[in-house]
C-alpha angles and dihedrals in degrees: 000000000000121000108328133198102233129188123192135189143163094189117130140148088251133063113279119204105251091224091055091048089050092052090052089054089049090056090048089053090049090052090052090051088052089059102263126136106246131190134169109239141102142196121264108254104158094106090063093066103072092035092058090047089061093047093046094048092048090052091048090052090050095056114112095242112143096187112041091183085079091062126092103272093243091053091047089054090049091051091050090051089049091056088069095052113103125215090252091051089052094048091048090052092049092048089047092052091051093049095045091044091056089054092049094046090053086071087074090062085079101031136043099206139014118210119204139149112277090223130010093231136025117265114297122228116266109277097020096096120061096004089143109056090205092065100025094097094056092044091054092048090050088052090050096046093124099038108043094067090066089048089054096047096037093234121153117253138170134197116220125198094228101143146028125219121232086249088065097251123124122258116215120213114203126213115196118194135193121272109298087006098132091123095057096048091046091049092051090044090056091047092051092047090052091048095044110018109210095207085071093052115114110259103180113138098024091120 
């Protein structure tokens, strides 16, 4: 990929497993060893969270579902919340997402790639997350703290299986590129795979 300007961060508004944060730093060090320019920093994406909640809920409310009791309870709650969103609320949220996204994307004027965890924690056991429908939406957003910003801005991103937690579960490392930057994240992905082949990574405990 040539010499890239790489930013990395494990900062989030939720608790991040220290071991996951450490593995992100390890990948940043590996990138530096591969000749890239590396710095610890990240764009500010917090404002995207509540804006996307409004857009998602409005879309859920607009689905042609005659019997919402058939929906996942968390989606039914989102649809009910969406019923109370006005057209002007929806337009303001869309406009806000566009404005905030432009600010986030400007970060890539100075950097080629951002490295983050894919998720702040390793995978939960089935049934542990979202057990209470009333709080499931916020739990899921917490879980997606590092991934939903790219969904909001439309930037390309990839999750690489570059590490394994001491509990035996895989740790995903996310690379986020600039708009239409698929080529650069794929090139760095290939370089990282060659430097640290993931088929050799320990996989005990995945089951």
